[in-house]
Amino acid sequence: MISVKIEDIKSFTSKLFVGEVFDRFLIKEASISTYNTFTIDGTIKSGYYSQEELEEQNIGTYSSWSTLKPFCFSLIKGKRLPVSFRIILLMPEDGTERFLSARRIGFPKEQVKGLYVNIRYEEEKLTCITGTSVSVFTLDKTLDEEWDEGFKGFLKKNEIPFIEE
């Protein structure tokens, strides 16, 4: 797990809320504070979509960031900055599988429950904190280290300047 401070908040938030840089991620949850605090649970509610819709649209456990991004953006746009926001993004299952394979990480995909990015904006400071979740106890930190490096590479590739804290 690492924490990085984003140096150019305006550019980052534009890429997050307007651009497509983060669109492949899923959203686990979000909390946005402006004149009120709005909380979003990214979990798809069972029964809302038909089985046919779930299969046709490839809908899983969580909503995609691209689906909820316009709603989240509508909460923060305007003349005033939000007081704060916290967004937890999750790598989708197929992305996790590709990541494990490309990095030659010894965890079976079934044991990796999540590769996370926690985005926090408060007191005019924006940080991203990486995290992983596995279903077994292990002292092996390879997955954590690789995810940390992978996320830093993602930021560099997308021209997002940061400082590791």
PDB file of N, CA and C in Angstrom, residues 22-94:
ATOM      1  N   PHE A  22     -10.016   6.859 -16.099  1.00  0.00           N
ATOM      2  CA  PHE A  22     -10.388   5.928 -15.035  1.00  0.00           C
ATOM      3  C   PHE A  22     -11.617   5.081 -15.380  1.00  0.00           C
ATOM      4  N   ASP A  23     -12.107   5.191 -16.606  1.00  0.00           N
ATOM      5  CA  ASP A  23     -13.367   4.541 -16.986  1.00  0.00           C
ATOM      6  C   ASP A  23     -13.364   3.021 -16.870  1.00  0.00           C
ATOM      7  N   ARG A  24     -12.219   2.385 -16.955  1.00  0.00           N
ATOM      8  CA  ARG A  24     -12.208   0.915 -16.893  1.00  0.00           C
ATOM      9  C   ARG A  24     -12.414   0.386 -15.469  1.00  0.00           C
ATOM     10  N   PHE A  25     -12.282   1.269 -14.475  1.00  0.00           N
ATOM     11  CA  PHE A  25     -12.466   0.852 -13.083  1.00  0.00           C
ATOM     12  C   PHE A  25     -13.945   0.711 -12.732  1.00  0.00           C
ATOM     13  N   LEU A  26     -14.180  -0.039 -11.671  1.00  0.00           N
ATOM     14  CA  LEU A  26     -15.512  -0.141 -11.070  1.00  0.00           C
ATOM     15  C   LEU A  26     -15.526   0.775  -9.856  1.00  0.00           C
ATOM     16  N   ILE A  27     -16.716   1.145  -9.416  1.00  0.00           N
ATOM     17  CA  ILE A  27     -16.815   1.996  -8.229  1.00  0.00           C
ATOM     18  C   ILE A  27     -17.407   1.186  -7.076  1.00  0.00           C
ATOM     19  N   LYS A  28     -16.645   1.087  -6.009  1.00  0.00           N
ATOM     20  CA  LYS A  28     -17.113   0.383  -4.817  1.00  0.00           C
ATOM     21  C   LYS A  28     -17.984   1.313  -3.988  1.00  0.00           C
ATOM     22  N   GLU A  29     -17.485   2.523  -3.766  1.00  0.00           N
ATOM     23  CA  GLU A  29     -18.287   3.514  -3.055  1.00  0.00           C
ATOM     24  C   GLU A  29     -17.715   4.904  -3.269  1.00  0.00           C
ATOM     25  N   ALA A  30     -18.537   5.890  -2.997  1.00  0.00           N
ATOM     26  CA  ALA A  30     -18.115   7.286  -3.101  1.00  0.00           C
ATOM     27  C   ALA A  30     -18.870   8.116  -2.080  1.00  0.00           C
ATOM     28  N   SER A  31     -18.214   9.162  -1.624  1.00  0.00           N
ATOM     29  CA  SER A  31     -18.832  10.132  -0.733  1.00  0.00           C
ATOM     30  C   SER A  31     -18.366  11.501  -1.190  1.00  0.00           C
ATOM     31  N   ILE A  32     -19.315  12.359  -1.506  1.00  0.00           N
ATOM     32  CA  ILE A  32     -18.999  13.692  -2.017  1.00  0.00           C
ATOM     33  C   ILE A  32     -19.699  14.711  -1.125  1.00  0.00           C
ATOM     34  N   SER A  33     -18.917  15.626  -0.558  1.00  0.00           N
ATOM     35  CA  SER A  33     -19.471  16.655   0.325  1.00  0.00           C
ATOM     36  C   SER A  33     -19.400  18.008  -0.353  1.00  0.00           C
ATOM     37  N   THR A  34     -20.563  18.592  -0.554  1.00  0.00           N
ATOM     38  CA  THR A  34     -20.680  19.963  -1.044  1.00  0.00           C
ATOM     39  C   THR A  34     -21.556  20.672  -0.017  1.00  0.00           C
ATOM     40  N   TYR A  35     -22.759  21.079  -0.379  1.00  0.00           N
ATOM     41  CA  TYR A  35     -23.694  21.659   0.589  1.00  0.00           C
ATOM     42  C   TYR A  35     -24.354  20.575   1.440  1.00  0.00           C
ATOM     43  N   ASN A  36     -24.302  19.341   0.980  1.00  0.00           N
ATOM     44  CA  ASN A  36     -24.707  18.137   1.703  1.00  0.00           C
ATOM     45  C   ASN A  36     -23.647  17.087   1.415  1.00  0.00           C
ATOM     46  N   THR A  37     -23.736  15.972   2.112  1.00  0.00           N
ATOM     47  CA  THR A  37     -22.866  14.847   1.791  1.00  0.00           C
ATOM     48  C   THR A  37     -23.693  13.796   1.078  1.00  0.00           C
ATOM     49  N   PHE A  38     -23.206  13.417  -0.089  1.00  0.00           N
ATOM     50  CA  PHE A  38     -23.877  12.416  -0.914  1.00  0.00           C
ATOM     51  C   PHE A  38     -23.037  11.142  -0.872  1.00  0.00           C
ATOM     52  N   THR A  39     -23.680  10.033  -0.536  1.00  0.00           N
ATOM     53  CA  THR A  39     -22.976   8.770  -0.440  1.00  0.00           C
ATOM     54  C   THR A  39     -23.527   7.812  -1.482  1.00  0.00           C
ATOM     55  N   ILE A  40     -22.617   7.151  -2.194  1.00  0.00           N
ATOM     56  CA  ILE A  40     -23.003   6.229  -3.263  1.00  0.00           C
ATOM     57  C   ILE A  40     -22.417   4.866  -2.957  1.00  0.00           C
ATOM     58  N   ASP A  41     -23.260   3.861  -2.965  1.00  0.00           N
ATOM     59  CA  ASP A  41     -22.825   2.469  -2.867  1.00  0.00           C
ATOM     60  C   ASP A  41     -22.815   1.941  -4.291  1.00  0.00           C
ATOM     61  N   GLY A  42     -21.656   1.542  -4.769  1.00  0.00           N
ATOM     62  CA  GLY A  42     -21.533   1.100  -6.152  1.00  0.00           C
ATOM     63  C   GLY A  42     -22.042  -0.305  -6.426  1.00  0.00           C
ATOM     64  N   THR A  43     -22.542  -0.985  -5.404  1.00  0.00           N
ATOM     65  CA  THR A  43     -23.024  -2.352  -5.571  1.00  0.00           C
ATOM     66  C   THR A  43     -24.312  -2.382  -6.379  1.00  0.00           C
ATOM     67  N   ILE A  44     -24.333  -3.203  -7.423  1.00  0.00           N
ATOM     68  CA  ILE A  44     -25.545  -3.389  -8.224  1.00  0.00           C
ATOM     69  C   ILE A  44     -26.575  -4.116  -7.366  1.00  0.00           C
ATOM     70  N   LYS A  45     -27.774  -3.592  -7.305  1.00  0.00           N
ATOM     71  CA  LYS A  45     -28.838  -4.196  -6.502  1.00  0.00           C
ATOM     72  C   LYS A  45     -29.482  -5.359  -7.260  1.00  0.00           C
ATOM     73  N   SER A  46     -29.496  -6.506  -6.598  1.00  0.00           N
ATOM     74  CA  SER A  46     -30.079  -7.689  -7.251  1.00  0.00           C
ATOM     75  C   SER A  46     -31.558  -7.447  -7.512  1.00  0.00           C
ATOM     76  N   GLY A  47     -32.004  -7.912  -8.636  1.00  0.00           N
ATOM     77  CA  GLY A  47     -33.405  -7.763  -9.003  1.00  0.00           C
ATOM     78  C   GLY A  47     -33.697  -6.520  -9.828  1.00  0.00           C
ATOM     79  N   TYR A  48     -32.785  -5.546  -9.850  1.00  0.00           N
ATOM     80  CA  TYR A  48     -33.053  -4.346 -10.623  1.00  0.00           C
ATOM     81  C   TYR A  48     -32.974  -4.644 -12.119  1.00  0.00           C
ATOM     82  N   TYR A  49     -31.940  -5.358 -12.525  1.00  0.00           N
ATOM     83  CA  TYR A  49     -31.782  -5.754 -13.922  1.00  0.00           C
ATOM     84  C   TYR A  49     -32.280  -7.180 -14.107  1.00  0.00           C
ATOM     85  N   SER A  50     -32.825  -7.454 -15.272  1.00  0.00           N
ATOM     86  CA  SER A  50     -33.210  -8.828 -15.594  1.00  0.00           C
ATOM     87  C   SER A  50     -31.945  -9.643 -15.857  1.00  0.00           C
ATOM     88  N   GLN A  51     -32.072 -10.952 -15.793  1.00  0.00           N
ATOM     89  CA  GLN A  51     -30.933 -11.825 -16.078  1.00  0.00           C
ATOM     90  C   GLN A  51     -30.404 -11.568 -17.487  1.00  0.00           C
ATOM     91  N   GLU A  52     -31.321 -11.320 -18.411  1.00  0.00           N
ATOM     92  CA  GLU A  52     -30.944 -11.032 -19.795  1.00  0.00           C
ATOM     93  C   GLU A  52     -30.108  -9.751 -19.879  1.00  0.00           C
ATOM     94  N   GLU A  53     -30.531  -8.694 -19.172  1.00  0.00           N
ATOM     95  CA  GLU A  53     -29.785  -7.435 -19.172  1.00  0.00           C
ATOM     96  C   GLU A  53     -28.394  -7.614 -18.555  1.00  0.00           C
ATOM     97  N   LEU A  54     -28.323  -8.366 -17.459  1.00  0.00           N
ATOM     98  CA  LEU A  54     -27.041  -8.614 -16.809  1.00  0.00           C
ATOM     99  C   LEU A  54     -26.057  -9.273 -17.769  1.00  0.00           C
ATOM    100  N   GLU A  55     -26.546 -10.246 -18.512  1.00  0.00           N
ATOM    101  CA  GLU A  55     -25.684 -10.973 -19.447  1.00  0.00           C
ATOM    102  C   GLU A  55     -25.337 -10.124 -20.666  1.00  0.00           C
ATOM    103  N   GLU A  56     -26.334  -9.464 -21.257  1.00  0.00           N
ATOM    104  CA  GLU A  56     -26.108  -8.658 -22.464  1.00  0.00           C
ATOM    105  C   GLU A  56     -25.164  -7.489 -22.216  1.00  0.00           C
ATOM    106  N   GLN A  57     -25.323  -6.838 -21.067  1.00  0.00           N
ATOM    107  CA  GLN A  57     -24.533  -5.652 -20.765  1.00  0.00           C
ATOM    108  C   GLN A  57     -23.303  -5.970 -19.911  1.00  0.00           C
ATOM    109  N   ASN A  58     -23.090  -7.265 -19.652  1.00  0.00           N
ATOM    110  CA  ASN A  58     -21.941  -7.720 -18.866  1.00  0.00           C
ATOM    111  C   ASN A  58     -21.867  -6.983 -17.524  1.00  0.00           C
ATOM    112  N   ILE A  59     -22.987  -6.938 -16.808  1.00  0.00           N
ATOM    113  CA  ILE A  59     -23.075  -6.248 -15.528  1.00  0.00           C
ATOM    114  C   ILE A  59     -22.703  -7.226 -14.427  1.00  0.00           C
ATOM    115  N   GLY A  60     -21.778  -6.816 -13.577  1.00  0.00           N
ATOM    116  CA  GLY A  60     -21.304  -7.665 -12.484  1.00  0.00           C
ATOM    117  C   GLY A  60     -21.788  -7.157 -11.138  1.00  0.00           C
ATOM    118  N   THR A  61     -20.917  -7.235 -10.154  1.00  0.00           N
ATOM    119  CA  THR A  61     -21.255  -6.856  -8.783  1.00  0.00           C
ATOM    120  C   THR A  61     -21.320  -5.350  -8.579  1.00  0.00           C
ATOM    121  N   TYR A  62     -20.425  -4.614  -9.270  1.00  0.00           N
ATOM    122  CA  TYR A  62     -20.333  -3.167  -9.070  1.00  0.00           C
ATOM    123  C   TYR A  62     -20.585  -2.406 -10.365  1.00  0.00           C
ATOM    124  N   SER A  63     -21.057  -1.174 -10.214  1.00  0.00           N
ATOM    125  CA  SER A  63     -21.237  -0.280 -11.366  1.00  0.00           C
ATOM    126  C   SER A  63     -19.876   0.158 -11.877  1.00  0.00           C
ATOM    127  N   SER A  64     -19.806   0.435 -13.154  1.00  0.00           N
ATOM    128  CA  SER A  64     -18.566   0.966 -13.704  1.00  0.00           C
ATOM    129  C   SER A  64     -18.461   2.442 -13.331  1.00  0.00           C
ATOM    130  N   TRP A  65     -17.217   2.915 -13.237  1.00  0.00           N
ATOM    131  CA  TRP A  65     -17.007   4.336 -12.973  1.00  0.00           C
ATOM    132  C   TRP A  65     -17.614   5.166 -14.093  1.00  0.00           C
ATOM    133  N   SER A  66     -17.509   4.688 -15.337  1.00  0.00           N
ATOM    134  CA  SER A  66     -18.032   5.456 -16.468  1.00  0.00           C
ATOM    135  C   SER A  66     -19.543   5.661 -16.355  1.00  0.00           C
ATOM    136  N   THR A  67     -20.243   4.734 -15.716  1.00  0.00           N
ATOM    137  CA  THR A  67     -21.693   4.852 -15.540  1.00  0.00           C
ATOM    138  C   THR A  67     -22.050   5.912 -14.494  1.00  0.00           C
ATOM    139  N   LEU A  68     -21.328   5.919 -13.370  1.00  0.00           N
ATOM    140  CA  LEU A  68     -21.661   6.834 -12.278  1.00  0.00           C
ATOM    141  C   LEU A  68     -20.909   8.161 -12.337  1.00  0.00           C
ATOM    142  N   LYS A  69     -19.899   8.232 -13.179  1.00  0.00           N
ATOM    143  CA  LYS A  69     -19.079   9.440 -13.299  1.00  0.00           C
ATOM    144  C   LYS A  69     -19.910  10.695 -13.596  1.00  0.00           C
ATOM    145  N   PRO A  70     -20.847  10.670 -14.556  1.00  0.00           N
ATOM    146  CA  PRO A  70     -21.619  11.894 -14.831  1.00  0.00           C
ATOM    147  C   PRO A  70     -22.424  12.372 -13.615  1.00  0.00           C
ATOM    148  N   PHE A  71     -22.967  11.430 -12.863  1.00  0.00           N
ATOM    149  CA  PHE A  71     -23.726  11.799 -11.663  1.00  0.00           C
ATOM    150  C   PHE A  71     -22.789  12.438 -10.630  1.00  0.00           C
ATOM    151  N   CYS A  72     -21.637  11.811 -10.410  1.00  0.00           N
ATOM    152  CA  CYS A  72     -20.666  12.357  -9.453  1.00  0.00           C
ATOM    153  C   CYS A  72     -20.184  13.736  -9.894  1.00  0.00           C
ATOM    154  N   PHE A  73     -19.931  13.884 -11.192  1.00  0.00           N
ATOM    155  CA  PHE A  73     -19.481  15.176 -11.714  1.00  0.00           C
ATOM    156  C   PHE A  73     -20.545  16.246 -11.493  1.00  0.00           C
ATOM    157  N   SER A  74     -21.804  15.877 -11.675  1.00  0.00           N
ATOM    158  CA  SER A  74     -22.882  16.855 -11.472  1.00  0.00           C
ATOM    159  C   SER A  74     -22.918  17.365 -10.029  1.00  0.00           C
ATOM    160  N   LEU A  75     -22.423  16.568  -9.093  1.00  0.00           N
ATOM    161  CA  LEU A  75     -22.412  16.978  -7.690  1.00  0.00           C
ATOM    162  C   LEU A  75     -21.295  17.974  -7.379  1.00  0.00           C
ATOM    163  N   ILE A  76     -20.201  17.927  -8.139  1.00  0.00           N
ATOM    164  CA  ILE A  76     -19.066  18.789  -7.805  1.00  0.00           C
ATOM    165  C   ILE A  76     -18.905  19.996  -8.718  1.00  0.00           C
ATOM    166  N   LYS A  77     -19.548  19.975  -9.908  1.00  0.00           N
ATOM    167  CA  LYS A  77     -19.318  21.087 -10.830  1.00  0.00           C
ATOM    168  C   LYS A  77     -20.020  22.348 -10.323  1.00  0.00           C
ATOM    169  N   GLY A  78     -19.451  23.451 -10.695  1.00  0.00           N
ATOM    170  CA  GLY A  78     -19.997  24.741 -10.273  1.00  0.00           C
ATOM    171  C   GLY A  78     -18.882  25.680  -9.870  1.00  0.00           C
ATOM    172  N   LYS A  79     -19.251  26.782  -9.270  1.00  0.00           N
ATOM    173  CA  LYS A  79     -18.289  27.819  -8.920  1.00  0.00           C
ATOM    174  C   LYS A  79     -17.486  27.483  -7.667  1.00  0.00           C
ATOM    175  N   ARG A  80     -18.038  26.642  -6.805  1.00  0.00           N
ATOM    176  CA  ARG A  80     -17.364  26.326  -5.549  1.00  0.00           C
ATOM    177  C   ARG A  80     -16.756  24.932  -5.605  1.00  0.00           C
ATOM    178  N   LEU A  81     -15.602  24.810  -4.986  1.00  0.00           N
ATOM    179  CA  LEU A  81     -14.974  23.493  -4.868  1.00  0.00           C
ATOM    180  C   LEU A  81     -15.760  22.646  -3.873  1.00  0.00           C
ATOM    181  N   PRO A  82     -15.745  21.330  -4.045  1.00  0.00           N
ATOM    182  CA  PRO A  82     -16.382  20.501  -3.023  1.00  0.00           C
ATOM    183  C   PRO A  82     -15.599  20.624  -1.716  1.00  0.00           C
ATOM    184  N   VAL A  83     -16.281  20.391  -0.607  1.00  0.00           N
ATOM    185  CA  VAL A  83     -15.603  20.382   0.691  1.00  0.00           C
ATOM    186  C   VAL A  83     -14.630  19.204   0.714  1.00  0.00           C
ATOM    187  N   SER A  84     -15.110  18.053   0.240  1.00  0.00           N
ATOM    188  CA  SER A  84     -14.276  16.852   0.179  1.00  0.00           C
ATOM    189  C   SER A  84     -14.952  15.814  -0.712  1.00  0.00           C
ATOM    190  N   PHE A  85     -14.172  14.837  -1.127  1.00  0.00           N
ATOM    191  CA  PHE A  85     -14.749  13.650  -1.739  1.00  0.00           C
ATOM    192  C   PHE A  85     -13.819  12.475  -1.500  1.00  0.00           C
ATOM    193  N   ARG A  86     -14.418  11.306  -1.474  1.00  0.00           N
ATOM    194  CA  ARG A  86     -13.698  10.051  -1.308  1.00  0.00           C
ATOM    195  C   ARG A  86     -14.321   9.062  -2.277  1.00  0.00           C
ATOM    196  N   ILE A  87     -13.493   8.496  -3.139  1.00  0.00           N
ATOM    197  CA  ILE A  87     -13.969   7.552  -4.140  1.00  0.00           C
ATOM    198  C   ILE A  87     -13.091   6.309  -4.079  1.00  0.00           C
ATOM    199  N   ILE A  88     -13.716   5.161  -3.941  1.00  0.00           N
ATOM    200  CA  ILE A  88     -12.976   3.901  -3.932  1.00  0.00           C
ATOM    201  C   ILE A  88     -13.246   3.187  -5.245  1.00  0.00           C
ATOM    202  N   LEU A  89     -12.178   3.080  -6.043  1.00  0.00           N
ATOM    203  CA  LEU A  89     -12.263   2.392  -7.328  1.00  0.00           C
ATOM    204  C   LEU A  89     -11.652   1.009  -7.214  1.00  0.00           C
ATOM    205  N   LEU A  90     -12.144   0.108  -8.030  1.00  0.00           N
ATOM    206  CA  LEU A  90     -11.743  -1.290  -8.013  1.00  0.00           C
ATOM    207  C   LEU A  90     -11.453  -1.744  -9.434  1.00  0.00           C
ATOM    208  N   MET A  91     -10.332  -2.430  -9.603  1.00  0.00           N
ATOM    209  CA  MET A  91     -10.005  -2.989 -10.920  1.00  0.00           C
ATOM    210  C   MET A  91     -11.031  -4.090 -11.226  1.00  0.00           C
ATOM    211  N   PRO A  92     -11.617  -4.091 -12.430  1.00  0.00           N
ATOM    212  CA  PRO A  92     -12.570  -5.156 -12.761  1.00  0.00           C
ATOM    213  C   PRO A  92     -11.864  -6.512 -12.835  1.00  0.00           C
ATOM    214  N   GLU A  93     -12.660  -7.565 -12.752  1.00  0.00           N
ATOM    215  CA  GLU A  93     -12.134  -8.929 -12.711  1.00  0.00           C
ATOM    216  C   GLU A  93     -11.205  -9.247 -13.884  1.00  0.00           C
ATOM    217  N   ASP A  94     -11.616  -8.875 -15.096  1.00  0.00           N
ATOM    218  CA  ASP A  94     -10.772  -9.177 -16.261  1.00  0.00           C
ATOM    219  C   ASP A  94      -9.471  -8.376 -16.227  1.00  0.00           C
TER     220      ASP A  94
END
